[in-house]
Amino acid sequence: MAGAELEDLCSHINEKISHVKIILQLKNIGQDPALKTAFWKIRNEMTLLNDLLNKLELELQYQEHIRNSLRELQESLDRNYKEIRNLAENIPPHLPKVVQSCVVEPNVNLEEQVKITASEHSKKPPKEQKPIKEILLLTSDEFDNVPGYMKSRLTYCQINDFIKEINKAVASKYRILYLPKKTMNSSIRNLYHRFIEDETKDTKRHYFVVEADIKEFTNLKIDKRFHVLLNILRHCRRLSEVRGGGLVRYVIN
């Protein structure tokens, strides 16, 4: 038993001595000028290899994140597909009428007053009224082609809602201009004269509004967002401006 332990001890000591010899040999090799260059190259390669392994680890983490995101997206698509299939298989026999999502609440004030005044005072059958020009709503392609810096966070629906409000101001204004003068009350007559004074030789035979008309017939605020929306309509060639006499006239193209 004691002999076996002695052999193990001798073997352990010999192993240590062998390690020391190898270390001394490597130390001597490292001091050899001819091999120093090779050692430095190996050291640089080890450093580059370590950097590469770090980058590889980061890339693996990123790919794992992408995989998890795609898995969540796939699960969401599967749920949506099941819901759509369920809806398709259970379509009711009678569907309600489609209502547009871009709804603008009607502004009841002078516009209604114009209709009431005309109906109360006109004894003769009303003549067919001239068609009032409107701004065409933007198409989805036009909206997509508006530069991002110009439309910022505005949505397609918001821009078309704005167009509807401007059209409402135009319609209210020109409804008054087309009224017979004898059917006008004092407030309508004052508006009529202001509309006439706002006209210039450049706006003849054109439909236009000014900020006062927009304030009169809509709930729009004349603020920074208002001018951003106008800039988009000018970009899409829906409106142009005629300036003069301290007024900006927004002319429908």
Coordinates of N, CA and C in Angstrom, one line a residue:
M1 N 0.8 -1.2 0.0 CA 0.0 0.0 0.0 C 0.9 1.2 0.0
A2 N 1.9 1.2 0.9 CA 2.9 2.3 1.0 C 3.6 2.5 -0.3
G3 N 3.9 1.3 -1.0 CA 4.7 1.4 -2.3 C 3.9 2.1 -3.4
A4 N 2.6 1.8 -3.4 CA 1.7 2.4 -4.4 C 1.6 3.9 -4.2
E5 N 1.5 4.4 -3.0 CA 1.5 5.8 -2.7 C 2.8 6.5 -3.1
L6 N 3.9 5.8 -2.9 CA 5.2 6.3 -3.2 C 5.3 6.5 -4.7
E7 N 4.8 5.5 -5.5 CA 4.9 5.6 -6.9 C 4.0 6.7 -7.4
D8 N 2.9 6.9 -6.8 CA 2.0 8.1 -7.2 C 2.7 9.4 -6.9
L9 N 3.4 9.5 -5.8 CA 4.1 10.7 -5.5 C 5.2 11.0 -6.4
C10 N 6.0 9.9 -6.8 CA 7.0 10.1 -7.8 C 6.5 10.5 -9.1
S11 N 5.4 9.9 -9.5 CA 4.8 10.3 -10.8 C 4.3 11.7 -10.8
H12 N 3.8 12.2 -9.7 CA 3.3 13.6 -9.6 C 4.5 14.5 -9.7
I13 N 5.6 14.2 -9.0 CA 6.8 15.1 -9.0 C 7.4 15.1 -10.4
N14 N 7.4 14.0 -11.0 CA 8.0 13.9 -12.4 C 7.1 14.8 -13.4
E15 N 5.8 14.7 -13.2 CA 4.9 15.5 -14.0 C 5.2 17.0 -13.9
K16 N 5.4 17.4 -12.6 CA 5.6 18.8 -12.3 C 6.9 19.3 -12.9
I17 N 8.0 18.4 -12.8 CA 9.3 18.7 -13.4 C 9.2 18.8 -14.9
S18 N 8.4 18.0 -15.5 CA 8.1 18.0 -17.0 C 7.5 19.3 -17.4
H19 N 6.5 19.8 -16.6 CA 5.9 21.1 -16.8 C 6.9 22.2 -16.7
V20 N 7.7 22.2 -15.7 CA 8.7 23.2 -15.5 C 9.7 23.3 -16.7
K21 N 10.1 22.1 -17.2 CA 11.0 22.0 -18.3 C 10.4 22.7 -19.6
I22 N 9.1 22.4 -19.8 CA 8.4 22.9 -20.9 C 8.3 24.4 -20.8
I23 N 8.0 24.9 -19.6 CA 7.9 26.4 -19.4 C 9.2 27.1 -19.7
L24 N 10.3 26.4 -19.2 CA 11.7 27.0 -19.5 C 12.0 27.0 -20.9
Q25 N 11.6 25.9 -21.6 CA 11.8 25.8 -23.1 C 11.1 26.9 -23.8
L26 N 9.8 27.1 -23.4 CA 9.0 28.2 -24.1 C 9.6 29.5 -23.8
K27 N 10.1 29.7 -22.5 CA 10.7 31.0 -22.2 C 11.9 31.3 -23.1
N28 N 12.7 30.2 -23.2 CA 13.9 30.4 -24.0 C 13.6 30.7 -25.5
I29 N 12.5 30.0 -26.0 CA 12.1 30.2 -27.4 C 11.6 31.7 -27.5
G30 N 10.8 32.2 -26.5 CA 10.3 33.5 -26.6 C 11.4 34.6 -26.6
Q31 N 12.6 34.2 -26.1 CA 13.7 35.2 -26.1 C 14.5 35.1 -27.4
D32 N 14.2 34.2 -28.2 CA 14.9 34.0 -29.5 C 14.4 35.1 -30.4
P33 N 15.3 36.0 -30.9 CA 14.8 37.1 -31.8 C 14.1 36.6 -33.1
A34 N 14.6 35.5 -33.5 CA 14.0 35.0 -34.8 C 12.6 34.5 -34.6
L35 N 12.2 34.2 -33.3 CA 10.8 33.7 -33.1 C 9.9 34.7 -32.5
K36 N 10.4 35.9 -32.1 CA 9.6 36.9 -31.5 C 8.5 37.4 -32.4
T37 N 8.9 37.6 -33.7 CA 8.0 38.1 -34.7 C 6.8 37.1 -34.9
A38 N 7.1 35.8 -34.9 CA 6.1 34.8 -35.0 C 5.1 34.8 -33.8
F39 N 5.7 35.0 -32.6 CA 4.9 35.1 -31.4 C 3.9 36.3 -31.4
W40 N 4.5 37.4 -31.9 CA 3.6 38.6 -32.0 C 2.5 38.5 -33.0
K41 N 2.8 37.8 -34.1 CA 1.8 37.5 -35.1 C 0.7 36.6 -34.5
I42 N 1.1 35.6 -33.8 CA 0.2 34.7 -33.1 C -0.7 35.5 -32.1
R43 N 0.0 36.4 -31.4 CA -0.8 37.1 -30.4 C -1.8 38.0 -31.0
N44 N -1.4 38.7 -32.2 CA -2.4 39.5 -32.9 C -3.5 38.7 -33.5
E45 N -3.2 37.5 -34.0 CA -4.2 36.7 -34.5 C -5.2 36.2 -33.4
M46 N -4.7 36.0 -32.2 CA -5.6 35.6 -31.1 C -6.5 36.7 -30.7
T47 N -5.9 38.0 -30.8 CA -6.8 39.1 -30.4 C -7.9 39.3 -31.5
L48 N -7.5 39.2 -32.8 CA -8.5 39.3 -33.8 C -9.6 38.2 -33.7
L49 N -9.1 37.0 -33.4 CA -10.0 35.9 -33.2 C -11.0 36.1 -32.1
N50 N -10.5 36.7 -31.0 CA -11.3 37.0 -29.8 C -12.4 38.1 -30.2
D51 N -12.0 39.1 -31.0 CA -12.9 40.1 -31.4 C -14.0 39.5 -32.3
L52 N -13.6 38.6 -33.2 CA -14.5 38.0 -34.1 C -15.5 37.1 -33.3
L53 N -15.0 36.5 -32.3 CA -15.9 35.6 -31.5 C -17.0 36.5 -30.8
N54 N -16.5 37.7 -30.3 CA -17.4 38.6 -29.6 C -18.5 39.1 -30.6
K55 N -18.1 39.4 -31.8 CA -19.1 39.9 -32.8 C -20.0 38.8 -33.2
L56 N -19.5 37.6 -33.3 CA -20.4 36.4 -33.6 C -21.4 36.2 -32.5
E57 N -21.0 36.4 -31.2 CA -21.9 36.3 -30.1 C -23.0 37.3 -30.2
L58 N -22.7 38.6 -30.5 CA -23.7 39.6 -30.6 C -24.6 39.3 -31.8
E59 N -24.1 38.8 -32.9 CA -24.9 38.5 -34.1 C -25.9 37.4 -33.7
L60 N -25.4 36.4 -33.0 CA -26.3 35.3 -32.6 C -27.4 35.8 -31.7
Q61 N -27.1 36.8 -30.8 CA -28.1 37.4 -29.9 C -29.2 38.1 -30.7
Y62 N -28.7 38.9 -31.7 CA -29.6 39.6 -32.6 C -30.5 38.7 -33.4
Q63 N -29.9 37.6 -34.0 CA -30.7 36.7 -34.7 C -31.7 36.0 -33.9
E64 N -31.4 35.7 -32.6 CA -32.3 35.1 -31.7 C -33.5 36.1 -31.4
H65 N -33.2 37.4 -31.3 CA -34.2 38.4 -31.1 C -35.1 38.5 -32.3
I66 N -34.5 38.4 -33.5 CA -35.3 38.4 -34.8 C -36.2 37.2 -34.8
R67 N -35.7 36.1 -34.5 CA -36.4 34.8 -34.5 C -37.6 34.9 -33.6
N68 N -37.4 35.5 -32.4 CA -38.5 35.6 -31.4 C -39.6 36.6 -31.9
S69 N -39.2 37.7 -32.6 CA -40.1 38.6 -33.1 C -40.9 38.0 -34.3
L70 N -40.2 37.2 -35.1 CA -40.9 36.6 -36.2 C -41.9 35.5 -35.7
R71 N -41.6 34.9 -34.6 CA -42.4 33.9 -34.0 C -43.7 34.6 -33.5
E72 N -43.5 35.7 -32.8 CA -44.7 36.5 -32.3 C -45.6 37.0 -33.5
L73 N -44.9 37.4 -34.6 CA -45.7 37.9 -35.7 C -46.4 36.7 -36.3
Q74 N -45.8 35.6 -36.4 CA -46.5 34.4 -37.0 C -47.7 34.0 -36.2
E75 N -47.6 34.1 -34.8 CA -48.7 33.8 -34.0 C -49.8 34.8 -34.1
S76 N -49.4 36.1 -34.3 CA -50.5 37.1 -34.5 C -51.2 36.9 -35.8
L77 N -50.4 36.6 -36.9 CA -51.0 36.3 -38.2 C -51.9 35.1 -38.2
D78 N -51.5 34.1 -37.4 CA -52.4 32.9 -37.3 C -53.7 33.2 -36.6
R79 N -53.6 34.1 -35.6 CA -54.9 34.5 -34.9 C -55.8 35.3 -35.8
N80 N -55.2 36.2 -36.6 CA -55.9 37.0 -37.5 C -56.6 36.2 -38.6
Y81 N -55.8 35.2 -39.1 CA -56.3 34.3 -40.1 C -57.5 33.5 -39.6
K82 N -57.4 33.0 -38.4 CA -58.5 32.3 -37.8 C -59.8 33.2 -37.7
E83 N -59.6 34.4 -37.2 CA -60.7 35.3 -37.1 C -61.3 35.7 -38.4
I84 N -60.5 35.9 -39.5 CA -61.0 36.2 -40.8 C -61.8 35.0 -41.4
R85 N -61.2 33.8 -41.2 CA -61.9 32.6 -41.7 C -63.2 32.4 -41.0
N86 N -63.2 32.7 -39.7 CA -64.5 32.6 -38.9 C -65.5 33.6 -39.4
L87 N -65.1 34.8 -39.7 CA -66.0 35.9 -40.2 C -66.5 35.5 -41.6
A88 N -65.6 34.9 -42.4 CA -66.0 34.5 -43.8 C -67.0 33.4 -43.7
E89 N -66.9 32.5 -42.8 CA -67.8 31.4 -42.7 C -69.1 31.7 -42.0
N90 N -69.2 32.9 -41.4 CA -70.4 33.3 -40.6 C -70.9 34.7 -41.0
I91 N -70.9 35.0 -42.3 CA -71.4 36.3 -42.8 C -72.9 36.3 -42.6
P92 N -73.4 37.4 -41.9 CA -74.8 37.4 -41.7 C -75.6 37.7 -43.0
P93 N -76.8 37.2 -43.1 CA -77.6 37.4 -44.4 C -77.8 38.9 -44.8
H94 N -77.9 39.8 -43.8 CA -78.2 41.2 -44.0 C -77.1 42.0 -43.3
L95 N -76.4 42.8 -44.1 CA -75.4 43.7 -43.6 C -75.8 45.1 -43.5
P96 N -75.4 45.8 -42.5 CA -75.7 47.3 -42.4 C -75.1 48.1 -43.5
K97 N -75.6 49.2 -43.8 CA -75.0 50.1 -44.8 C -73.6 50.5 -44.4
V98 N -72.7 50.7 -45.4 CA -71.3 51.1 -45.1 C -71.3 52.5 -44.8
V99 N -70.6 52.9 -43.7 CA -70.5 54.3 -43.2 C -69.0 54.6 -43.3
Q100 N -68.7 55.7 -44.0 CA -67.3 56.1 -44.1 C -66.7 56.5 -42.8
S101 N -65.4 56.1 -42.6 CA -64.7 56.3 -41.4 C -64.3 57.8 -41.2
C102 N -64.1 58.5 -42.3 CA -63.7 59.9 -42.3 C -65.0 60.7 -42.2
V103 N -65.5 60.9 -41.0 CA -66.8 61.6 -40.9 C -66.5 63.0 -40.3
V104 N -67.1 64.0 -40.9 CA -67.0 65.4 -40.4 C -68.4 65.8 -39.9
E105 N -68.5 66.2 -38.7 CA -69.8 66.7 -38.2 C -70.3 67.9 -38.9
P106 N -71.5 68.0 -39.3 CA -72.0 69.2 -40.0 C -72.0 70.4 -39.0
N107 N -71.6 71.6 -39.6 CA -71.6 72.8 -38.9 C -72.8 73.6 -39.2
V108 N -73.8 73.6 -38.2 CA -75.1 74.2 -38.5 C -75.0 75.7 -37.9
N109 N -75.0 76.6 -38.8 CA -75.0 78.0 -38.4 C -75.6 78.8 -39.6
L110 N -74.7 79.6 -40.2 CA -75.1 80.5 -41.3 C -75.5 79.6 -42.5
E111 N -74.9 78.5 -42.7 CA -75.3 77.6 -43.8 C -76.7 77.3 -43.8
E112 N -77.2 76.8 -42.6 CA -78.7 76.5 -42.5 C -79.5 77.8 -42.6
Q113 N -78.9 78.9 -42.1 CA -79.7 80.1 -42.1 C -79.9 80.6 -43.5
V114 N -78.9 80.3 -44.4 CA -79.0 80.7 -45.8 C -80.2 79.9 -46.4
K115 N -80.3 78.6 -46.1 CA -81.4 77.8 -46.7 C -82.7 78.3 -46.2
I116 N -82.8 78.6 -44.9 CA -84.1 79.0 -44.3 C -84.5 80.4 -44.9
T117 N -83.5 81.3 -45.0 CA -83.8 82.6 -45.6 C -84.3 82.5 -47.0
A118 N -83.7 81.7 -47.8 CA -84.0 81.6 -49.2 C -85.4 81.0 -49.3
S119 N -85.7 80.0 -48.5 CA -87.0 79.3 -48.6 C -88.2 80.2 -48.1
E120 N -87.9 81.1 -47.1 CA -88.9 81.9 -46.5 C -89.3 83.1 -47.5
H121 N -88.3 83.6 -48.2 CA -88.5 84.8 -49.0 C -88.8 84.6 -50.5
S122 N -88.4 83.4 -51.0 CA -88.6 83.2 -52.4 C -90.0 82.7 -52.7
K123 N -90.8 83.5 -53.5 CA -92.1 83.1 -53.8 C -92.2 82.3 -55.1
K124 N -91.2 82.6 -56.0 CA -91.1 81.9 -57.3 C -90.4 80.6 -57.1
P125 N -90.7 79.6 -58.0 CA -89.9 78.3 -57.9 C -88.4 78.6 -58.0
P126 N -87.6 78.0 -57.2 CA -86.2 78.2 -57.2 C -85.6 77.8 -58.5
K127 N -84.7 78.6 -59.0 CA -84.0 78.2 -60.3 C -82.9 77.2 -59.9
E128 N -82.5 76.5 -61.0 CA -81.4 75.5 -60.8 C -80.2 76.2 -60.4
Q129 N -79.6 75.9 -59.3 CA -78.4 76.6 -58.8 C -77.1 76.1 -59.6
K130 N -76.2 77.1 -59.8 CA -74.9 76.7 -60.4 C -74.2 75.7 -59.6
P131 N -73.5 74.8 -60.2 CA -72.7 73.8 -59.5 C -71.5 74.5 -58.9
I132 N -71.2 74.2 -57.6 CA -70.1 74.8 -56.9 C -68.9 73.9 -56.9
K133 N -67.8 74.4 -57.4 CA -66.6 73.6 -57.5 C -66.1 73.2 -56.2
E134 N -65.6 71.9 -56.1 CA -65.1 71.4 -54.8 C -63.7 70.9 -55.1
I135 N -62.9 70.9 -54.0 CA -61.6 70.3 -54.0 C -61.7 68.8 -54.0
L136 N -61.1 68.1 -55.0 CA -61.1 66.7 -55.0 C -60.3 66.1 -53.9
L137 N -60.9 65.0 -53.3 CA -60.2 64.3 -52.2 C -58.9 63.7 -52.8
L138 N -57.9 63.5 -51.9 CA -56.6 62.9 -52.3 C -56.8 61.4 -52.5
T139 N -56.1 60.8 -53.4 CA -56.1 59.4 -53.6 C -55.0 58.8 -52.7
S140 N -55.0 57.5 -52.5 CA -54.0 56.9 -51.6 C -52.6 57.1 -52.2
D141 N -52.6 57.0 -53.6 CA -51.3 57.2 -54.3 C -50.7 58.6 -54.1
E142 N -51.6 59.6 -54.2 CA -51.2 60.9 -54.0 C -50.7 61.1 -52.6
F143 N -51.4 60.6 -51.6 CA -51.0 60.7 -50.2 C -49.6 60.0 -50.0
D144 N -49.4 58.9 -50.6 CA -48.1 58.2 -50.5 C -46.9 59.0 -51.1
N145 N -47.2 59.8 -52.1 CA -46.2 60.6 -52.8 C -45.9 61.9 -52.1
V146 N -46.7 62.3 -51.1 CA -46.4 63.5 -50.3 C -45.1 63.2 -49.5
P147 N -44.1 64.1 -49.6 CA -42.9 63.9 -48.8 C -43.2 63.7 -47.3
G148 N -42.5 62.9 -46.7 CA -42.7 62.6 -45.2 C -42.5 63.8 -44.3
Y149 N -41.5 64.6 -44.7 CA -41.3 65.8 -43.8 C -42.5 66.8 -43.9
M150 N -43.3 66.7 -45.0 CA -44.4 67.6 -45.2 C -45.6 67.2 -44.5
K151 N -45.9 65.9 -44.5 CA -47.2 65.4 -43.9 C -46.9 65.0 -42.4
S152 N -45.7 64.8 -42.0 CA -45.3 64.5 -40.6 C -46.2 63.3 -40.2
R153 N -47.0 63.5 -39.1 CA -47.8 62.4 -38.5 C -49.2 62.5 -39.0
L154 N -49.5 63.4 -40.0 CA -50.9 63.4 -40.5 C -51.3 62.2 -41.2
T155 N -52.5 61.8 -41.1 CA -53.0 60.6 -41.8 C -53.8 60.9 -43.1
Y156 N -53.9 59.9 -43.9 CA -54.7 60.1 -45.1 C -56.1 60.6 -44.8
C157 N -56.7 60.0 -43.8 CA -58.1 60.4 -43.4 C -58.2 61.8 -42.9
Q158 N -57.2 62.3 -42.1 CA -57.2 63.6 -41.6 C -57.1 64.7 -42.7
I159 N -56.3 64.4 -43.7 CA -56.1 65.3 -44.8 C -57.4 65.4 -45.6
N160 N -58.1 64.3 -45.8 CA -59.4 64.4 -46.6 C -60.5 65.0 -45.7
D161 N -60.4 64.8 -44.4 CA -61.4 65.5 -43.6 C -61.2 67.0 -43.7
F162 N -59.9 67.5 -43.7 CA -59.6 68.9 -43.9 C -60.2 69.4 -45.2
I163 N -60.0 68.6 -46.3 CA -60.6 69.0 -47.6 C -62.1 69.2 -47.5
K164 N -62.8 68.3 -46.8 CA -64.2 68.3 -46.7 C -64.6 69.6 -46.0
E165 N -63.9 70.0 -45.0 CA -64.2 71.3 -44.3 C -64.0 72.5 -45.2
I166 N -62.9 72.5 -45.9 CA -62.7 73.6 -46.9 C -63.8 73.6 -47.9
N167 N -64.2 72.5 -48.4 CA -65.3 72.4 -49.4 C -66.6 72.9 -48.8
K168 N -66.8 72.7 -47.5 CA -68.0 73.2 -46.8 C -68.0 74.7 -46.7
A169 N -66.8 75.3 -46.5 CA -66.7 76.7 -46.4 C -67.0 77.3 -47.8
V170 N -66.5 76.7 -48.9 CA -66.7 77.1 -50.2 C -68.1 77.1 -50.6
A171 N -68.8 75.9 -50.3 CA -70.2 75.8 -50.6 C -71.1 76.8 -49.9
S172 N -70.8 77.0 -48.6 CA -71.6 78.0 -47.9 C -71.4 79.4 -48.4
K173 N -70.2 79.8 -48.8 CA -69.9 81.1 -49.3 C -70.7 81.3 -50.6
Y174 N -70.5 80.4 -51.6 CA -71.1 80.6 -52.9 C -72.6 80.4 -52.9
R175 N -73.1 79.7 -51.9 CA -74.6 79.6 -51.8 C -75.2 81.0 -51.5
I176 N -74.4 81.7 -50.7 CA -74.9 83.1 -50.4 C -74.7 84.0 -51.6
L177 N -73.6 83.9 -52.3 CA -73.4 84.7 -53.5 C -74.4 84.4 -54.6
Y178 N -75.0 83.2 -54.6 CA -76.0 82.9 -55.6 C -77.4 83.2 -55.2
L179 N -77.6 83.7 -54.0 CA -78.9 84.0 -53.5 C -79.4 85.3 -54.1
P180 N -80.7 85.4 -54.4 CA -81.3 86.7 -54.8 C -81.2 87.7 -53.7
K181 N -80.8 88.9 -54.0 CA -80.5 89.9 -52.9 C -81.7 90.2 -52.1
K182 N -82.9 90.1 -52.7 CA -84.1 90.5 -51.9 C -84.5 89.4 -50.9
T183 N -83.8 88.2 -51.0 CA -84.1 87.2 -50.0 C -83.2 87.3 -48.8
M184 N -82.2 88.2 -48.9 CA -81.1 88.2 -47.8 C -81.6 89.0 -46.6
N185 N -81.2 88.5 -45.4 CA -81.4 89.4 -44.2 C -80.1 90.2 -44.1
S186 N -80.1 91.0 -43.0 CA -78.9 91.9 -42.8 C -77.6 91.2 -42.7
S187 N -77.6 90.1 -41.9 CA -76.3 89.4 -41.6 C -75.8 88.7 -42.9
I188 N -76.7 88.1 -43.7 CA -76.4 87.5 -44.9 C -75.9 88.6 -45.9
R189 N -76.5 89.7 -45.9 CA -76.1 90.8 -46.9 C -74.8 91.3 -46.5
N190 N -74.4 91.4 -45.2 CA -73.1 91.9 -44.9 C -72.0 90.9 -45.3
L191 N -72.3 89.6 -45.2 CA -71.4 88.6 -45.7 C -71.2 88.7 -47.2
Y192 N -72.4 88.9 -47.9 CA -72.3 89.0 -49.4 C -71.4 90.1 -49.8
H193 N -71.5 91.3 -49.2 CA -70.7 92.4 -49.5 C -69.2 92.2 -49.2
R194 N -68.9 91.5 -48.1 CA -67.5 91.2 -47.9 C -67.0 90.2 -48.9
F195 N -67.8 89.2 -49.3 CA -67.3 88.3 -50.3 C -67.0 89.1 -51.6
I196 N -67.8 90.0 -52.0 CA -67.5 90.8 -53.2 C -66.3 91.6 -53.1
E197 N -66.1 92.2 -51.9 CA -64.9 93.0 -51.7 C -63.6 92.2 -51.7
D198 N -63.7 90.9 -51.3 CA -62.5 90.1 -51.3 C -62.0 89.7 -52.7
E199 N -62.9 89.8 -53.7 CA -62.5 89.4 -55.0 C -61.5 90.4 -55.7
T200 N -60.7 89.8 -56.6 CA -59.8 90.6 -57.4 C -59.9 90.2 -58.8
K201 N -59.2 90.9 -59.7 CA -59.3 90.5 -61.1 C -58.7 89.1 -61.3
D202 N -57.8 88.7 -60.4 CA -57.1 87.4 -60.5 C -58.0 86.2 -60.0
T203 N -59.1 86.6 -59.3 CA -60.0 85.5 -58.8 C -61.3 85.5 -59.5
K204 N -61.5 86.3 -60.5 CA -62.7 86.3 -61.3 C -62.8 84.9 -62.0
R205 N -64.1 84.4 -61.9 CA -64.4 83.1 -62.5 C -63.7 81.9 -61.8
H206 N -63.2 82.2 -60.6 CA -62.5 81.1 -59.8 C -63.2 81.1 -58.4
Y207 N -63.2 79.9 -57.8 CA -63.8 79.7 -56.5 C -62.6 79.8 -55.5
F208 N -62.9 80.6 -54.5 CA -61.8 80.7 -53.5 C -62.4 81.1 -52.1
V209 N -61.7 80.9 -51.1 CA -62.0 81.3 -49.7 C -60.9 82.0 -49.1
V210 N -61.2 82.8 -48.0 CA -60.1 83.4 -47.2 C -60.3 82.9 -45.8
E211 N -59.4 83.2 -44.9 CA -59.4 82.7 -43.5 C -60.7 83.1 -42.8
A212 N -61.2 84.3 -43.1 CA -62.5 84.7 -42.5 C -63.6 83.8 -42.9
D213 N -63.6 83.3 -44.1 CA -64.7 82.4 -44.5 C -64.6 81.0 -43.8
I214 N -63.3 80.6 -43.6 CA -63.1 79.3 -43.0 C -63.5 79.4 -41.5
K215 N -63.2 80.5 -40.9 CA -63.7 80.7 -39.5 C -65.2 80.8 -39.4
E216 N -65.8 81.4 -40.4 CA -67.3 81.6 -40.4 C -68.0 80.3 -40.5
F217 N -67.6 79.5 -41.4 CA -68.4 78.3 -41.8 C -67.9 77.0 -41.3
T218 N -66.7 76.9 -40.7 CA -66.2 75.6 -40.2 C -65.7 75.8 -38.7
N219 N -65.3 74.7 -38.2 CA -64.7 74.7 -36.8 C -63.2 74.6 -36.9
L220 N -62.6 74.7 -38.0 CA -61.2 74.6 -38.2 C -60.5 75.8 -37.4
K221 N -59.3 75.4 -36.8 CA -58.5 76.4 -36.2 C -57.4 76.9 -37.1
I222 N -57.2 78.2 -37.2 CA -56.1 78.7 -38.0 C -54.8 78.7 -37.2
D223 N -54.2 77.6 -37.3 CA -52.9 77.4 -36.5 C -51.9 76.8 -37.4
K224 N -50.8 76.3 -36.7 CA -49.7 75.7 -37.5 C -50.1 74.5 -38.3
R225 N -50.9 73.6 -37.7 CA -51.4 72.4 -38.4 C -52.3 72.8 -39.6
F226 N -53.0 73.9 -39.5 CA -53.9 74.4 -40.6 C -53.0 74.7 -41.8
H227 N -51.9 75.4 -41.6 CA -51.0 75.8 -42.7 C -50.2 74.6 -43.2
V228 N -49.9 73.6 -42.3 CA -49.3 72.4 -42.8 C -50.2 71.7 -43.8
L229 N -51.5 71.6 -43.5 CA -52.4 70.9 -44.4 C -52.6 71.7 -45.7
L230 N -52.6 73.0 -45.6 CA -52.7 73.9 -46.8 C -51.5 73.6 -47.7
N231 N -50.3 73.5 -47.1 CA -49.1 73.3 -47.8 C -49.2 72.0 -48.6
I232 N -49.8 70.9 -48.0 CA -49.9 69.6 -48.7 C -50.9 69.8 -49.9
L233 N -52.0 70.6 -49.7 CA -52.9 70.7 -50.8 C -52.3 71.5 -51.9
R234 N -51.4 72.5 -51.6 CA -50.7 73.2 -52.7 C -49.8 72.3 -53.4
H235 N -49.1 71.4 -52.6 CA -48.1 70.5 -53.2 C -48.9 69.5 -54.1
C236 N -50.1 69.1 -53.8 CA -50.9 68.2 -54.6 C -51.7 69.0 -55.7
R237 N -51.5 70.3 -55.8 CA -52.1 71.1 -56.8 C -53.6 71.1 -56.6
R238 N -54.1 71.1 -55.4 CA -55.5 71.2 -55.2 C -55.9 72.7 -54.9
L239 N -54.9 73.5 -54.4 CA -55.1 74.9 -54.2 C -54.0 75.7 -54.7
S240 N -54.2 77.0 -54.9 CA -53.2 78.0 -55.2 C -53.5 79.2 -54.4
E241 N -52.6 80.1 -54.2 CA -52.8 81.3 -53.4 C -52.7 82.6 -54.3
V242 N -53.6 83.5 -54.0 CA -53.6 84.8 -54.6 C -53.6 85.8 -53.5
R243 N -52.5 86.6 -53.4 CA -52.3 87.5 -52.3 C -52.6 88.9 -52.8
G244 N -53.0 89.8 -51.9 CA -53.2 91.2 -52.2 C -54.2 91.8 -51.2
G245 N -53.9 93.1 -50.9 CA -54.8 93.8 -50.0 C -54.8 93.2 -48.6
G246 N -53.7 92.6 -48.2 CA -53.6 92.0 -46.8 C -54.3 90.7 -46.7
L247 N -54.8 90.1 -47.8 CA -55.5 88.9 -47.7 C -54.8 87.8 -48.5
V248 N -54.9 86.6 -48.0 CA -54.5 85.4 -48.8 C -55.7 84.7 -49.2
R249 N -55.9 84.5 -50.5 CA -57.1 83.9 -51.1 C -56.7 82.5 -51.6
Y250 N -57.4 81.5 -51.0 CA -57.1 80.1 -51.4 C -58.0 79.6 -52.5
V251 N -57.4 79.6 -53.7 CA -58.2 79.3 -54.9 C -58.2 77.9 -55.3
I252 N -59.4 77.3 -55.6 CA -59.5 75.9 -55.9 C -59.0 75.7 -57.4
N253 N -58.1 74.8 -57.6 CA -57.5 74.6 -58.9 C -58.5 73.6 -59.7

